[in-house]
CSV table of C-alpha atoms in Angstrom, one decimal:
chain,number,residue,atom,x,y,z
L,699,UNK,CA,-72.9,9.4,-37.5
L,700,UNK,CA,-72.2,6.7,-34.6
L,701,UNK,CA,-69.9,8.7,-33.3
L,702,UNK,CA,-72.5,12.0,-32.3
L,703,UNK,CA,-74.7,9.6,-30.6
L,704,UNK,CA,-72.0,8.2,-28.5
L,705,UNK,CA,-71.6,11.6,-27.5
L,706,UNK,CA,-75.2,12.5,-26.6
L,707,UNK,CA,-75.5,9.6,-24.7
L,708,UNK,CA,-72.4,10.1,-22.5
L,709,UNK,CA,-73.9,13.1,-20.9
L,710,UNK,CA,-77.1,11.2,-19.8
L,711,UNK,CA,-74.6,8.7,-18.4
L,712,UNK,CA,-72.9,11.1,-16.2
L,713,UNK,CA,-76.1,12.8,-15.2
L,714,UNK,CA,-77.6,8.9,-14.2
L,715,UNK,CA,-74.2,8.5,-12.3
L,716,UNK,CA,-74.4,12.1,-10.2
L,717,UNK,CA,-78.1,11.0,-10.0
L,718,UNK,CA,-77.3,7.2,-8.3
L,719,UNK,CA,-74.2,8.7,-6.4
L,720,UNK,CA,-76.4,11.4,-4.9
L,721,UNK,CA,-79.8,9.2,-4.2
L,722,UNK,CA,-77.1,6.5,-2.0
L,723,UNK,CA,-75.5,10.1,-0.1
L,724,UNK,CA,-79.0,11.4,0.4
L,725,UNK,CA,-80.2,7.7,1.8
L,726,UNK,CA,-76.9,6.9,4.1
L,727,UNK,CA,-77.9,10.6,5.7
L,728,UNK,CA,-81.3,9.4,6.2
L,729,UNK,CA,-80.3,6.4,7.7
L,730,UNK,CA,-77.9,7.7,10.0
L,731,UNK,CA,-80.2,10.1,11.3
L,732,UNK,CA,-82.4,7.4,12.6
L,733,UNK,CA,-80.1,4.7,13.3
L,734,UNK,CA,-76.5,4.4,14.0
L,735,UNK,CA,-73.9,3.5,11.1
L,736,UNK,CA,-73.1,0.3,12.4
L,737,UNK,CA,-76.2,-0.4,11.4
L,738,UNK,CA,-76.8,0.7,8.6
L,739,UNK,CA,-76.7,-1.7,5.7
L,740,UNK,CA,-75.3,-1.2,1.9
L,741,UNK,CA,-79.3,-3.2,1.1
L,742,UNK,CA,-80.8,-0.5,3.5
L,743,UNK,CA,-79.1,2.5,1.4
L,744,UNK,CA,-79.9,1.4,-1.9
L,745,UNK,CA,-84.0,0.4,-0.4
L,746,UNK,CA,-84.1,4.2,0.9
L,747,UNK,CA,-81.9,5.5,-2.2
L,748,UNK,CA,-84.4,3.4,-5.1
L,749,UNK,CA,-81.1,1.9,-6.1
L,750,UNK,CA,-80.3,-1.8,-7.5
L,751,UNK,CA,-78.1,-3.3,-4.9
L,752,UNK,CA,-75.2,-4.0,-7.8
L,753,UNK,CA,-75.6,-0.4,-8.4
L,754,UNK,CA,-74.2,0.4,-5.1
L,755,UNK,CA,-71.0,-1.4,-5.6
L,756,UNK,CA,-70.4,-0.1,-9.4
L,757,UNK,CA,-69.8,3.5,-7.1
L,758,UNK,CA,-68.6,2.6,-4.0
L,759,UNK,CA,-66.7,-0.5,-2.4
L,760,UNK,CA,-67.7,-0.1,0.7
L,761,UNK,CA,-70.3,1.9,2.9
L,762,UNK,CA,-67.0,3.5,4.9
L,763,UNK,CA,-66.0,4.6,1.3
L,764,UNK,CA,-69.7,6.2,0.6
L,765,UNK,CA,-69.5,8.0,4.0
L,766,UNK,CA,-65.7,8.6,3.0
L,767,UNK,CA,-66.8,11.0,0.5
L,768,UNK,CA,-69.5,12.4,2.3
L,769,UNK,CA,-66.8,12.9,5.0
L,770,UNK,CA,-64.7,15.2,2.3
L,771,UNK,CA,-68.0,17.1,1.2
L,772,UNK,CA,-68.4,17.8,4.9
L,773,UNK,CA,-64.5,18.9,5.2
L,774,UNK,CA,-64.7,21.3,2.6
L,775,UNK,CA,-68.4,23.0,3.6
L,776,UNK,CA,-66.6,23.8,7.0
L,777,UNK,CA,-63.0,25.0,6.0
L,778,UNK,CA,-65.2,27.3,3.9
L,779,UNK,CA,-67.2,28.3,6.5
L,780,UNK,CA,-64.8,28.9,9.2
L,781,UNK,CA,-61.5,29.7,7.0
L,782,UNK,CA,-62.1,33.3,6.8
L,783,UNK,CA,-62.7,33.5,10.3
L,784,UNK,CA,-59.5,31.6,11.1
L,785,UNK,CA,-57.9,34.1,8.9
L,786,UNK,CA,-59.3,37.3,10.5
L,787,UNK,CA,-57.9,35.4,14.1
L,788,UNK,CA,-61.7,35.6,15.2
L,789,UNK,CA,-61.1,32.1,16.7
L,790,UNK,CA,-63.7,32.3,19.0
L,791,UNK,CA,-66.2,32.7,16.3
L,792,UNK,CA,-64.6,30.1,14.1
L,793,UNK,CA,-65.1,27.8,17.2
L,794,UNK,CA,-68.7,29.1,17.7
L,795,UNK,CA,-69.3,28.5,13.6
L,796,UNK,CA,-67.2,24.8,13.9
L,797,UNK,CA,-69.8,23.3,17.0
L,798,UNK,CA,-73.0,25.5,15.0
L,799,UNK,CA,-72.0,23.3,11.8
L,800,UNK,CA,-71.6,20.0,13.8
L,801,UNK,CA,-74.8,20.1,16.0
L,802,UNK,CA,-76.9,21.0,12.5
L,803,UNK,CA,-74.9,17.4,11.4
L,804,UNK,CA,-74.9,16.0,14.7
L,805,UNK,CA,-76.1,12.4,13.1
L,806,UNK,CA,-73.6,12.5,10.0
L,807,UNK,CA,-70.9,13.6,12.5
L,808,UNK,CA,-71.7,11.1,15.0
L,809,UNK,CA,-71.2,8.5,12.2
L,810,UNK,CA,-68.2,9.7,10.7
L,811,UNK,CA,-66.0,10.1,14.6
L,812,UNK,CA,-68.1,7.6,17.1
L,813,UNK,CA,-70.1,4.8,14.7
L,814,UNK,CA,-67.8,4.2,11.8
L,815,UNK,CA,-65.1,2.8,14.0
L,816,UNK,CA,-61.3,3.5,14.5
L,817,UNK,CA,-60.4,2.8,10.6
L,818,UNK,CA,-63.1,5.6,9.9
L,819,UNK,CA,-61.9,7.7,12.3
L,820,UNK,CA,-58.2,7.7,11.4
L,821,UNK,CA,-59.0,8.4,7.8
L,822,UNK,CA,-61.2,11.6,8.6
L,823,UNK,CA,-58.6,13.0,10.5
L,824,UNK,CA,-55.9,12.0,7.4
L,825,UNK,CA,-58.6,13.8,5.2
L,826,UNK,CA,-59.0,16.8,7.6
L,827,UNK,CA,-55.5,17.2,8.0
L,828,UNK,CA,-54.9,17.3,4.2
L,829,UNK,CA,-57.7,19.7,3.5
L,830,UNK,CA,-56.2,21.9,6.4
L,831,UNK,CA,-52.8,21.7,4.9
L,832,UNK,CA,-54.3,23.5,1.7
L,833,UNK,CA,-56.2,26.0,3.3
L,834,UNK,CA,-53.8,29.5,4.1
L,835,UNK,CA,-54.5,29.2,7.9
L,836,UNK,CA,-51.8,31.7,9.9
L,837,UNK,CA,-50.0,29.6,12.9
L,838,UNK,CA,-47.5,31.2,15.2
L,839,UNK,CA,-43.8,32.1,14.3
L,840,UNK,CA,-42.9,29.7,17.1
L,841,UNK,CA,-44.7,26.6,15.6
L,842,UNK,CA,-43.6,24.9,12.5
L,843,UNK,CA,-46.7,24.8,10.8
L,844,UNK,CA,-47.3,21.2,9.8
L,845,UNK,CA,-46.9,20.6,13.5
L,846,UNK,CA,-49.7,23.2,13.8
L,847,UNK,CA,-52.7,21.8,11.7
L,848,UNK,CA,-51.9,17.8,12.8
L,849,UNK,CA,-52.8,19.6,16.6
L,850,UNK,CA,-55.0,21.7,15.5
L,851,UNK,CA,-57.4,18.9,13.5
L,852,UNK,CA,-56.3,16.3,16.0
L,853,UNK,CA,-57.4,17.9,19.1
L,854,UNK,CA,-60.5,20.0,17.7
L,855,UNK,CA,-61.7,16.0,16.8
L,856,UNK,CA,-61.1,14.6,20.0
L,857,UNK,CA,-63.4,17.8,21.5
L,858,UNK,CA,-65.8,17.0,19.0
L,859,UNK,CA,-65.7,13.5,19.9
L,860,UNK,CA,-66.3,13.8,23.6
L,861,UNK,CA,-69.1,16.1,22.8
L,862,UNK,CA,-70.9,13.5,20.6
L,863,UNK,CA,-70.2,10.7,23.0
L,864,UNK,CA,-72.0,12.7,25.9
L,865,UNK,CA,-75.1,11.8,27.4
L,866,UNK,CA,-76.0,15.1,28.6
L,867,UNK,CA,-74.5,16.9,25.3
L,868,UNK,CA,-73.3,20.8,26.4
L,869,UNK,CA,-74.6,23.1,23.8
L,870,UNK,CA,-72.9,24.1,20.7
L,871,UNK,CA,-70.8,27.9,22.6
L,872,UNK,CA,-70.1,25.5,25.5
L,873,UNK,CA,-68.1,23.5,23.2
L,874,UNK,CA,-67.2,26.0,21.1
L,875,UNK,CA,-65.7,27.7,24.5
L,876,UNK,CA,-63.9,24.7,24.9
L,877,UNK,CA,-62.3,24.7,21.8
L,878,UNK,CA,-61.5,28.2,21.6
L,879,UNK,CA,-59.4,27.6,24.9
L,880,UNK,CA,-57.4,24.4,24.0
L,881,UNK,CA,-57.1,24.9,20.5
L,882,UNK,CA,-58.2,27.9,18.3
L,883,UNK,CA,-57.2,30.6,20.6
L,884,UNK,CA,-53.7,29.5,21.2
L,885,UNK,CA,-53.1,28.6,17.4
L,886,UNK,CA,-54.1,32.2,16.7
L,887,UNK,CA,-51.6,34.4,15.5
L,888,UNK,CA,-50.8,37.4,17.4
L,889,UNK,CA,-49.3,40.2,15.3
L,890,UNK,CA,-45.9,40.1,16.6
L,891,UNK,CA,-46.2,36.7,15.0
L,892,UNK,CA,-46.3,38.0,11.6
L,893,UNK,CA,-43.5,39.7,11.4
């Protein structure tokens, strides 16, 4: 008899744990939005989430390892969004799609490449590069292809970057303009490529 009760209990664990892990997501996005992450404190999240402050650290380390895993929600939304269009070698609307999808996030983004600092910065690009690596992206016959998504995410962050760091931000098809030059377009595979 013990043992069914242990099991009906374990899914209203799990549900309190989504629940906790998703109020401290939903409050570091708040609080980026109206401050920057430096910040940003772990008894400011769990104020604005309605969390104990232990309950913080029973999920997460760190606040870099809360916006960590925001960072890899993030990752995957775009490679979804702008994977087919890679794939179709519309790399001028996957460029358009990329600076849409950053200047809707333009808070969460600034954390993740300006605020969280260099540490951050180096592991979003580690994480974007390995979420690239699993996507089926095309590159050029002439470029070994690992070689092709370290540039590709390395360079399409620095863009990003400079666009977050402007005073006088250019709109989203400026940048995505930009990007389609440097980056996207000449990744693209031509269909001599594919042979």
């Amino acid at each position: 008899m013990a043992r069914p009760a242990a099991k009906s209990r374990e899914p209203r664990r799990d549900a309190r744990i989504i629940k906790s892990r998703q109020a401290l997501q939903s409050a570091l996005l708040d609080l980026v939005s109206e401050m920057p992450f430096e910040e940003v404190t772990v008894a400011a999240i769990t104020t604005r989430a309605g969390v104990g402050y232990a309950t913080f650290f029973r999920h997460y380390p760190t606040r870099e390892a809360l916006l960590a895993e925001i960072a890899d929600q993030l990752i995957g939304e775009l490679l979804h969004l702008i994977a087919p269009l890679v794939l179709a070698n519309a790399s001028r609307a996957a460029a358009l799609a990329l600076t849409r999808f950053v200047e809707a996030r333009r808070p969460l983004c600034e954390a993740l490449l300006i605020g969280a600092g260099d540490a951050m910065r180096r592991d979003i690009t580690a994480r974007a590069i390995a979420a690239a690596n699993s996507a089926d992206a095309l590159f050029p016959g002439w470029l070994p292809r690992d070689l092709g998504v370290v540039h590709s995410v390395a360079a399409t962050l620095t863009i990003l970057r400079w666009w977050l760091e402007q005073d006088w931000p250019q709109d989203a098809a400026a940048v995505a303009d930009i990007i389609d030059r440097l980056v996207f377009g000449p990744m693209a595979t031509a269909p001599q490529d594919l042979k």
